Amino acid sequence: MIVRKDEKITLINPDGTNAAPLDTGKDTSLDLSYGFRNEKLIPYLRSILWLSNGKMVFLATERPGGKKSFYVVNLDGSELRKLELPSAAILETTRLLFESPDGSGFYWVTGSRCDVLGICSEKYYFSNLDDSAQQEVWQALENAGDKVYLSPSGQYLAYSAYYGEAPADKIRNGCYLATIAGEPIAKMESGGLVIFCNKGDRWSPTEDKILGYGWKGSDKGPQKYFVTWSAPSGEITRLPGYNAGDCYSAEWMPDGQRIFLTVCVETLTTLSVLDKSLGQRMINIEDSDVIEYPDFGNCDYVLSPDAQWAFFYGCKNLPDSNSVYAYPSQLLNLNTGEAYPVFANFVSNQVIPVSEGWWSFWVP
C-alpha cells in the first residue's frame, strides 16, 4: 500500500510491516486525483499506477503552493526518481491514465479545471519510465477528460466525450472508439439515441465487444438499457430487458459471454437518492437469458478473483436523507444463486449517519 505516515509518503505492506518512507519532501502528499469506478467516487484512483514491471508511478503535490510532480519507484521503496519531463508539462489538473502495452511508459492527461468534465482543454501525453522521452498524443480526442480506457491487448481506446446539452452538442456526445495512436474508428450509436461507455468494465475480456448504455423514456420514467458494439463488424446489439429501470453497475464476466448487473432499482439512480432496490441480474449476451438474484438493499460490492462469488456489504435503505439502516453483509454464489449472510456481528441494524461506511477488498 501507499500511505501518508509520519508526514511522509510511505510504501508499506498491508499488515503494517516493511514501511519504506519516500524522500519526496516533508510537505509533499499524494495528489488527490479521484476517479469513478461503477459510479463510486474513489479518491487517489488517478494518482497512482501500479505497473506490471514491479514499479509504480505516482503524482505528488507540494504544500503550500500545490506544485505537482511525477515520481517512479520500486515497490520496496528503492530507486525513487522524480520524472522531470512530465513534471514540467503539468497544468492545473492532472490525472494518470494507464501503463503502455509494452511497459516502457505511461499515459496521462493534464488541462484546466472544469466542473462538468473535471478536466478541460486536455493535453494527453505518453512518457517513458526512464524519463528519456515524452510526446503529446491523441490530439483528435475532444472533450473526454480522463474518461479514456485501454483495451485488454493495448491496441484500442474507448472514450466518453461530452460536448454539452444543446441539441447540436447532444448528437456528438457518446462513446467513441479509436486506435492506440488516437485514430478514430467509430462512434457507438443506436437508433439515434446517445450511447455512453459503461462506467464499470467497458472492454470484454475477449476484446471483441465493448459495453455501453443509454436511456430511453417509458411510462415508468427513464429506463437504462445496455448495448454491445462488436468488432470488426461494428454491429450494435441491444441487450435484453432486465426487469429494472437502472442498475448500479455492470461488469463483464471472465468468459466474455455474460454481464453482471448489481443493485438494480425501479427507476433512475442518482448520487443523492437511491430508489427501491430489486436485486442483481446476470445477462447472457449469446442467448439473451437473464438470471435474477436476491435483493439485499442498496449495497457496495466486490467480485471474487474467479468471479464465482459476489460479496455485498454496506447494504442499506434510505428512509430519509439524514440516516440509513445498515444490514448484514451477504456472500452470493453466482452459479447457484444462493446467498449466505456474513459478518452478522460486525454491523447492527441501528440507524447510522449517511456519511459513515467502510470499504471491502477481496484478497486473492
Tab-separated table of C-alpha atoms in Angstrom:
chain	number	residue	atom	x	y	z
A	1	MET	CA	0.000	0.000	0.000
A	2	ILE	CA	1.000	3.635	-0.309
A	3	VAL	CA	0.032	5.804	2.663
A	4	ARG	CA	0.968	9.019	4.435
A	5	LYS	CA	2.847	8.077	7.616
A	6	ASP	CA	4.849	10.356	9.916
A	7	GLU	CA	4.451	13.233	7.452
A	8	LYS	CA	5.912	11.228	4.551
A	9	ILE	CA	4.541	9.292	1.590
A	10	THR	CA	5.303	5.689	2.557
A	11	LEU	CA	5.166	2.269	0.915
A	12	ILE	CA	4.086	-0.362	3.427
A	13	ASN	CA	2.809	-3.947	3.483
A	14	PRO	CA	-0.918	-4.360	4.206
A	15	ASP	CA	-0.043	-5.963	7.587
A	16	GLY	CA	1.905	-2.844	8.585
A	17	THR	CA	5.405	-4.254	8.111
A	18	ASN	CA	8.325	-3.061	5.966
A	19	ALA	CA	7.426	0.622	5.937
A	20	ALA	CA	9.595	2.453	3.388
A	21	PRO	CA	9.312	6.281	3.628
A	22	LEU	CA	9.847	8.030	0.300
A	23	ASP	CA	12.069	11.086	0.189
A	24	THR	CA	9.750	13.420	-1.721
A	25	GLY	CA	9.919	16.151	0.927
A	26	LYS	CA	8.221	16.732	4.260
A	27	ASP	CA	5.384	18.826	2.856
A	28	THR	CA	4.558	16.510	-0.058
A	29	SER	CA	1.459	14.340	-0.215
A	30	LEU	CA	-0.248	12.194	-2.832
A	31	ASP	CA	-2.186	14.327	-5.280
A	32	LEU	CA	-5.899	13.956	-4.605
A	33	SER	CA	-6.787	12.855	-8.140
A	34	TYR	CA	-10.035	10.950	-7.971
A	35	GLY	CA	-11.762	8.629	-10.383
A	36	PHE	CA	-15.025	6.745	-10.682
A	37	ARG	CA	-15.500	3.007	-10.588
A	38	ASN	CA	-19.051	1.717	-11.024
A	39	GLU	CA	-20.330	5.243	-10.332
A	40	LYS	CA	-18.488	5.392	-6.980
A	41	LEU	CA	-16.024	8.229	-6.464
A	42	ILE	CA	-12.672	6.804	-5.342
A	43	PRO	CA	-10.002	9.224	-4.049
A	44	TYR	CA	-6.467	8.761	-5.424
A	45	LEU	CA	-7.638	6.389	-8.177
A	46	ARG	CA	-5.956	8.598	-10.797
A	47	SER	CA	-2.929	9.435	-8.618
A	48	ILE	CA	-1.160	6.067	-8.793
A	49	LEU	CA	-0.290	3.423	-11.386
A	50	TRP	CA	0.841	0.016	-10.158
A	51	LEU	CA	2.965	-1.217	-13.054
A	52	SER	CA	3.495	-4.735	-14.398
A	53	ASN	CA	7.290	-4.498	-14.008
A	54	GLY	CA	7.173	-4.201	-10.208
A	55	LYS	CA	7.337	-0.420	-10.099
A	56	MET	CA	4.808	2.319	-9.505
A	57	VAL	CA	4.280	5.847	-10.792
A	58	PHE	CA	2.570	8.379	-8.581
A	59	LEU	CA	1.628	12.034	-8.664
A	60	ALA	CA	2.640	14.104	-5.629
A	61	THR	CA	1.682	17.638	-4.551
A	62	GLU	CA	3.804	20.043	-2.540
A	63	ARG	CA	2.268	22.176	0.201
A	64	PRO	CA	1.957	25.103	0.242
A	65	GLY	CA	1.735	26.171	-3.355
A	66	GLY	CA	0.294	22.979	-4.850
A	67	LYS	CA	3.178	22.242	-7.242
A	68	LYS	CA	2.755	18.745	-8.727
A	69	SER	CA	5.459	16.249	-9.708
A	70	PHE	CA	5.626	12.692	-11.070
A	71	TYR	CA	7.756	10.037	-9.355
A	72	VAL	CA	8.649	6.428	-10.184
A	73	VAL	CA	9.792	3.950	-7.516
A	74	ASN	CA	10.243	0.211	-6.933
A	75	LEU	CA	7.608	-1.395	-4.743
A	76	ASP	CA	10.148	-1.886	-1.931
A	77	GLY	CA	10.751	1.867	-1.859
A	78	SER	CA	14.117	1.767	-3.635
A	79	GLU	CA	15.281	3.797	-6.649
A	80	LEU	CA	12.893	6.719	-6.170
A	81	ARG	CA	13.208	9.163	-9.074
A	82	LYS	CA	11.413	12.364	-9.967
A	83	LEU	CA	10.385	12.369	-13.631
A	84	GLU	CA	11.440	15.766	-14.950
A	85	LEU	CA	9.808	15.748	-18.408
A	86	PRO	CA	6.209	15.014	-17.314
A	87	SER	CA	6.570	17.156	-14.188
A	88	ALA	CA	7.469	20.164	-16.356
A	89	ALA	CA	4.370	19.678	-18.573
A	90	ILE	CA	1.823	19.558	-15.728
A	91	LEU	CA	-1.057	22.064	-15.877
A	92	GLU	CA	-3.763	22.908	-13.323
A	93	THR	CA	-5.432	19.475	-13.171
A	94	THR	CA	-3.585	16.231	-13.900
A	95	ARG	CA	-4.506	12.534	-13.790
A	96	LEU	CA	-2.783	9.269	-14.606
A	97	LEU	CA	-4.489	7.010	-17.151
A	98	PHE	CA	-2.729	3.670	-17.751
A	99	GLU	CA	0.539	1.871	-18.450
A	100	SER	CA	1.628	1.471	-22.065
A	101	PRO	CA	1.125	-2.037	-23.543
A	102	ASP	CA	4.875	-2.689	-23.739
A	103	GLY	CA	5.513	-1.453	-20.183
A	104	SER	CA	8.013	1.199	-21.286
A	105	GLY	CA	5.961	4.167	-20.133
A	106	PHE	CA	2.580	5.552	-19.174
A	107	TYR	CA	-0.218	7.763	-20.483
A	108	TRP	CA	-1.608	10.734	-18.595
A	109	VAL	CA	-3.774	13.799	-19.095
A	110	THR	CA	-3.461	17.385	-17.932
A	111	GLY	CA	-5.522	20.534	-18.505
A	112	SER	CA	-7.623	23.211	-16.855
A	113	ARG	CA	-10.089	22.523	-14.071
A	114	CYS	CA	-13.776	22.498	-15.007
A	115	ASP	CA	-16.950	21.286	-13.332
A	116	VAL	CA	-18.631	19.108	-15.971
A	117	LEU	CA	-15.668	17.057	-17.234
A	118	GLY	CA	-13.222	17.601	-14.378
A	119	ILE	CA	-10.521	18.399	-16.957
A	120	CYS	CA	-10.958	20.729	-19.941
A	121	SER	CA	-8.592	21.846	-22.726
A	122	GLU	CA	-6.939	18.451	-22.306
A	123	LYS	CA	-3.453	17.542	-23.385
A	124	TYR	CA	-2.606	13.834	-23.455
A	125	TYR	CA	0.972	12.599	-23.061
A	126	PHE	CA	2.991	9.414	-23.282
A	127	SER	CA	6.075	9.499	-21.034
A	128	ASN	CA	8.905	6.981	-20.816
A	129	LEU	CA	9.560	5.492	-17.377
A	130	ASP	CA	13.272	6.243	-17.719
A	131	ASP	CA	12.441	9.924	-18.414
A	132	SER	CA	14.287	9.735	-21.740
A	133	ALA	CA	11.449	10.985	-23.956
A	134	GLN	CA	7.898	12.276	-23.944
A	135	GLN	CA	5.340	13.097	-26.623
A	136	GLU	CA	1.902	14.648	-26.825
A	137	VAL	CA	-0.617	12.148	-28.205
A	138	TRP	CA	-4.283	11.805	-29.224
A	139	GLN	CA	-4.809	15.363	-30.475
A	140	ALA	CA	-8.019	14.160	-32.161
A	141	LEU	CA	-9.646	13.250	-28.812
A	142	GLU	CA	-12.011	16.012	-27.689
A	143	ASN	CA	-13.987	16.614	-24.508
A	144	ALA	CA	-13.075	13.252	-22.993
A	145	GLY	CA	-11.230	14.421	-19.854
A	146	ASP	CA	-9.786	11.347	-18.156
A	147	LYS	CA	-12.528	9.028	-19.445
A	148	VAL	CA	-10.187	7.129	-21.771
A	149	TYR	CA	-9.995	3.331	-21.496
A	150	LEU	CA	-7.433	0.911	-22.914
A	151	SER	CA	-8.481	-2.415	-24.450
A	152	PRO	CA	-7.020	-5.665	-22.985
A	153	SER	CA	-4.500	-6.067	-25.810
A	154	GLY	CA	-3.496	-2.412	-25.743
A	155	GLN	CA	-4.454	-1.911	-29.405
A	156	TYR	CA	-7.595	0.200	-28.988
A	157	LEU	CA	-9.073	3.034	-26.958
A	158	ALA	CA	-12.638	3.727	-25.916
A	159	TYR	CA	-13.540	7.148	-24.596
A	160	SER	CA	-16.643	9.035	-23.473
A	161	ALA	CA	-16.942	12.525	-24.957
A	162	TYR	CA	-19.310	15.173	-23.606
A	163	TYR	CA	-19.893	18.362	-25.621
A	164	GLY	CA	-22.952	19.777	-23.826
A	165	GLU	CA	-26.734	19.694	-23.742
A	166	ALA	CA	-27.516	21.919	-26.724
A	167	PRO	CA	-29.301	19.942	-29.497
A	168	ALA	CA	-26.256	20.054	-31.802
A	169	ASP	CA	-23.941	19.051	-28.929
A	170	LYS	CA	-26.091	16.139	-27.796
A	171	ILE	CA	-25.627	14.468	-31.162
A	172	ARG	CA	-21.849	14.495	-30.621
A	173	ASN	CA	-21.988	13.170	-27.036
A	174	GLY	CA	-21.293	9.497	-26.508
A	175	CYS	CA	-18.824	6.625	-26.581
A	176	TYR	CA	-16.111	6.630	-29.259
A	177	LEU	CA	-13.529	4.063	-30.317
A	178	ALA	CA	-10.022	4.741	-31.636
A	179	THR	CA	-6.686	3.035	-32.155
A	180	ILE	CA	-3.962	3.356	-29.517
A	181	ALA	CA	-2.494	6.028	-31.806
A	182	GLY	CA	-5.700	8.038	-31.428
A	183	GLU	CA	-7.049	7.412	-34.940
A	184	PRO	CA	-10.895	7.402	-34.860
A	185	ILE	CA	-12.667	4.126	-35.644
A	186	ALA	CA	-16.350	4.557	-34.785
A	187	LYS	CA	-18.949	6.145	-32.548
A	188	MET	CA	-21.416	3.894	-30.747
A	189	GLU	CA	-24.899	4.771	-31.991
A	190	SER	CA	-28.251	3.003	-31.936
A	191	GLY	CA	-31.457	4.370	-33.422
A	192	GLY	CA	-30.324	7.958	-32.989
A	193	LEU	CA	-30.011	7.544	-29.207
A	194	VAL	CA	-26.877	8.650	-27.342
A	195	ILE	CA	-24.777	5.766	-26.009
A	196	PHE	CA	-22.053	6.252	-23.402
A	197	CYS	CA	-19.197	3.926	-22.470
A	198	ASN	CA	-20.131	1.778	-19.490
A	199	LYS	CA	-18.861	3.255	-16.212
A	200	GLY	CA	-17.545	-0.045	-14.891
A	201	ASP	CA	-15.964	-2.578	-17.235
A	202	ARG	CA	-16.020	-1.445	-20.849
A	203	TRP	CA	-13.991	-3.883	-22.975
A	204	SER	CA	-14.915	-7.550	-22.852
A	205	PRO	CA	-12.077	-9.889	-21.740
A	206	THR	CA	-12.002	-11.272	-25.294
A	207	GLU	CA	-11.782	-7.702	-26.702
A	208	ASP	CA	-14.304	-8.312	-29.451
A	209	LYS	CA	-17.032	-6.280	-27.725
A	210	ILE	CA	-17.411	-3.086	-25.751
A	211	LEU	CA	-20.260	-2.362	-23.343
A	212	GLY	CA	-22.254	0.851	-23.473
A	213	TYR	CA	-25.517	2.182	-22.090
A	214	GLY	CA	-28.223	4.683	-22.912
A	215	TRP	CA	-31.525	5.987	-21.566
A	216	LYS	CA	-34.998	5.836	-23.020
A	217	GLY	CA	-38.260	7.172	-21.636
A	218	SER	CA	-41.175	4.929	-20.677
A	219	ASP	CA	-44.378	5.127	-18.684
A	220	LYS	CA	-42.248	4.401	-15.605
A	221	GLY	CA	-39.782	7.207	-16.299
A	222	PRO	CA	-36.236	6.997	-17.705
A	223	GLN	CA	-35.070	3.408	-18.255
A	224	LYS	CA	-31.437	2.421	-18.742
A	225	TYR	CA	-30.591	-0.106	-21.430
A	226	PHE	CA	-27.271	-1.749	-22.293
A	227	VAL	CA	-25.756	-2.363	-25.717
A	228	THR	CA	-22.632	-4.044	-27.068
A	229	TRP	CA	-20.529	-2.903	-30.008
A	230	SER	CA	-18.851	-5.808	-31.822
A	231	ALA	CA	-15.577	-5.777	-33.747
A	232	PRO	CA	-14.828	-5.945	-36.601
A	233	SER	CA	-18.405	-5.643	-37.920
A	234	GLY	CA	-19.253	-2.520	-35.890
A	235	GLU	CA	-22.665	-4.014	-35.142
A	236	ILE	CA	-24.618	-2.551	-32.201
A	237	THR	CA	-26.687	-5.109	-30.275
A	238	ARG	CA	-29.186	-4.026	-27.661
A	239	LEU	CA	-29.184	-6.387	-24.700
A	240	PRO	CA	-32.480	-7.785	-23.380
A	241	GLY	CA	-34.552	-6.037	-20.752
A	242	TYR	CA	-33.689	-6.943	-17.179
A	243	ASN	CA	-36.869	-6.012	-15.265
A	244	ALA	CA	-35.468	-2.808	-13.714
A	245	GLY	CA	-35.157	0.871	-14.501
A	246	ASP	CA	-31.476	1.194	-13.644
A	247	CYS	CA	-28.585	-0.825	-12.266
A	248	TYR	CA	-25.786	0.423	-10.051
A	249	SER	CA	-23.030	-1.131	-12.170
A	250	ALA	CA	-22.318	-3.606	-14.953
A	251	GLU	CA	-19.292	-5.898	-15.225
A	252	TRP	CA	-18.101	-8.415	-17.786
A	253	MET	CA	-17.602	-11.945	-16.539
A	254	PRO	CA	-14.248	-13.607	-17.449
A	255	ASP	CA	-15.876	-15.732	-20.191
A	256	GLY	CA	-16.815	-12.593	-22.144
A	257	GLN	CA	-20.335	-14.014	-22.625
A	258	ARG	CA	-22.074	-12.744	-19.506
A	259	ILE	CA	-22.598	-9.334	-17.898
A	260	PHE	CA	-23.299	-8.948	-14.177
A	261	LEU	CA	-25.616	-6.083	-13.151
A	262	THR	CA	-25.698	-5.108	-9.475
A	263	VAL	CA	-28.132	-3.242	-7.236
A	264	CYS	CA	-30.856	-2.879	-9.818
A	265	VAL	CA	-33.626	-0.443	-8.887
A	266	GLU	CA	-37.080	0.507	-10.105
A	267	THR	CA	-36.207	3.913	-11.541
A	268	LEU	CA	-33.302	6.261	-12.227
A	269	THR	CA	-30.477	6.238	-9.657
A	270	THR	CA	-28.746	9.481	-8.668
A	271	LEU	CA	-25.885	10.156	-6.250
A	272	SER	CA	-28.294	11.578	-3.665
A	273	VAL	CA	-31.297	9.295	-3.958
A	274	LEU	CA	-31.452	5.514	-4.310
A	275	ASP	CA	-34.787	4.065	-5.349
A	276	LYS	CA	-36.234	0.752	-4.196
A	277	SER	CA	-33.687	-1.986	-4.889
A	278	LEU	CA	-34.642	-5.108	-6.857
A	279	GLY	CA	-31.577	-7.339	-6.568
A	280	GLN	CA	-28.895	-8.340	-9.062
A	281	ARG	CA	-29.034	-9.582	-12.667
A	282	MET	CA	-26.871	-11.700	-14.986
A	283	ILE	CA	-27.315	-11.278	-18.763
A	284	ASN	CA	-26.079	-13.919	-21.187
A	285	ILE	CA	-25.398	-11.986	-24.386
A	286	GLU	CA	-25.476	-15.106	-26.569
A	287	ASP	CA	-28.943	-16.439	-25.747
A	288	SER	CA	-30.409	-13.292	-24.060
A	289	ASP	CA	-31.099	-15.277	-20.890
A	290	VAL	CA	-31.464	-13.106	-17.764
A	291	ILE	CA	-30.983	-14.501	-14.252
A	292	GLU	CA	-32.424	-12.557	-11.308
A	293	TYR	CA	-30.605	-12.835	-7.966
A	294	PRO	CA	-31.834	-11.976	-4.446
A	295	ASP	CA	-32.220	-8.397	-3.274
A	296	PHE	CA	-30.049	-7.237	-0.346
A	297	GLY	CA	-30.798	-3.498	-0.472
A	298	ASN	CA	-28.535	-0.786	-1.827
A	299	CYS	CA	-25.035	-2.204	-1.355
A	300	ASP	CA	-21.419	-1.778	-2.237
A	301	TYR	CA	-19.907	-4.959	-3.638
A	302	VAL	CA	-16.749	-6.706	-4.802
A	303	LEU	CA	-16.334	-9.768	-7.021
A	304	SER	CA	-14.075	-12.675	-6.109
A	305	PRO	CA	-10.962	-13.064	-8.304
A	306	ASP	CA	-12.519	-16.080	-10.068
A	307	ALA	CA	-15.872	-14.249	-10.446
A	308	GLN	CA	-17.719	-17.147	-8.794
A	309	TRP	CA	-18.795	-15.097	-5.783
A	310	ALA	CA	-20.008	-11.566	-5.137
A	311	PHE	CA	-19.607	-10.033	-1.684
A	312	PHE	CA	-22.200	-7.338	-0.837
A	313	TYR	CA	-21.573	-5.028	2.110
A	314	GLY	CA	-22.720	-1.690	3.476
A	315	CYS	CA	-26.229	-2.792	2.483
A	316	LYS	CA	-28.855	-0.228	3.440
A	317	ASN	CA	-32.071	1.510	2.620
A	318	LEU	CA	-32.677	5.242	2.777
A	319	PRO	CA	-35.720	6.056	4.944
A	320	ASP	CA	-34.767	9.751	4.901
A	321	SER	CA	-31.849	11.982	3.937
A	322	ASN	CA	-30.228	12.013	7.392
A	323	SER	CA	-29.810	8.357	8.306
A	324	VAL	CA	-29.686	4.829	6.941
A	325	TYR	CA	-30.369	1.356	8.266
A	326	ALA	CA	-27.438	-0.959	7.632
A	327	TYR	CA	-27.985	-4.681	7.069
A	328	PRO	CA	-25.609	-7.653	7.424
A	329	SER	CA	-23.311	-8.356	4.503
A	330	GLN	CA	-24.113	-11.149	2.061
A	331	LEU	CA	-21.996	-13.601	0.087
A	332	LEU	CA	-23.734	-14.573	-3.178
A	333	ASN	CA	-22.818	-17.670	-5.190
A	334	LEU	CA	-23.259	-16.584	-8.820
A	335	ASN	CA	-23.580	-20.185	-10.033
A	336	THR	CA	-26.290	-21.390	-7.648
A	337	GLY	CA	-27.935	-18.081	-6.696
A	338	GLU	CA	-27.642	-18.959	-3.007
A	339	ALA	CA	-26.721	-16.220	-0.531
A	340	TYR	CA	-25.095	-16.515	2.867
A	341	PRO	CA	-25.089	-13.729	5.485
A	342	VAL	CA	-21.596	-12.918	6.775
A	343	PHE	CA	-20.227	-10.524	9.392
A	344	ALA	CA	-23.579	-10.695	11.194
A	345	ASN	CA	-21.984	-9.313	14.373
A	346	PHE	CA	-19.944	-6.696	12.530
A	347	VAL	CA	-22.776	-4.254	11.769
A	348	SER	CA	-26.067	-3.823	13.616
A	349	ASN	CA	-29.401	-2.732	12.176
A	350	GLN	CA	-29.263	0.547	14.053
A	351	VAL	CA	-29.572	3.916	12.356
A	352	ILE	CA	-26.167	5.295	11.306
A	353	PRO	CA	-25.176	8.612	9.661
A	354	VAL	CA	-25.208	8.574	5.864
A	355	SER	CA	-21.545	9.662	5.802
A	356	GLU	CA	-20.365	6.583	7.717
A	357	GLY	CA	-19.324	3.452	5.862
A	358	TRP	CA	-16.454	1.131	5.015
A	359	TRP	CA	-14.594	-0.430	2.091
A	360	SER	CA	-14.013	-4.107	1.442
A	361	PHE	CA	-11.388	-5.766	-0.768
A	362	TRP	CA	-11.175	-9.381	-1.886
A	363	VAL	CA	-7.611	-10.639	-1.406
A	364	PRO	CA	-6.586	-13.288	-3.996
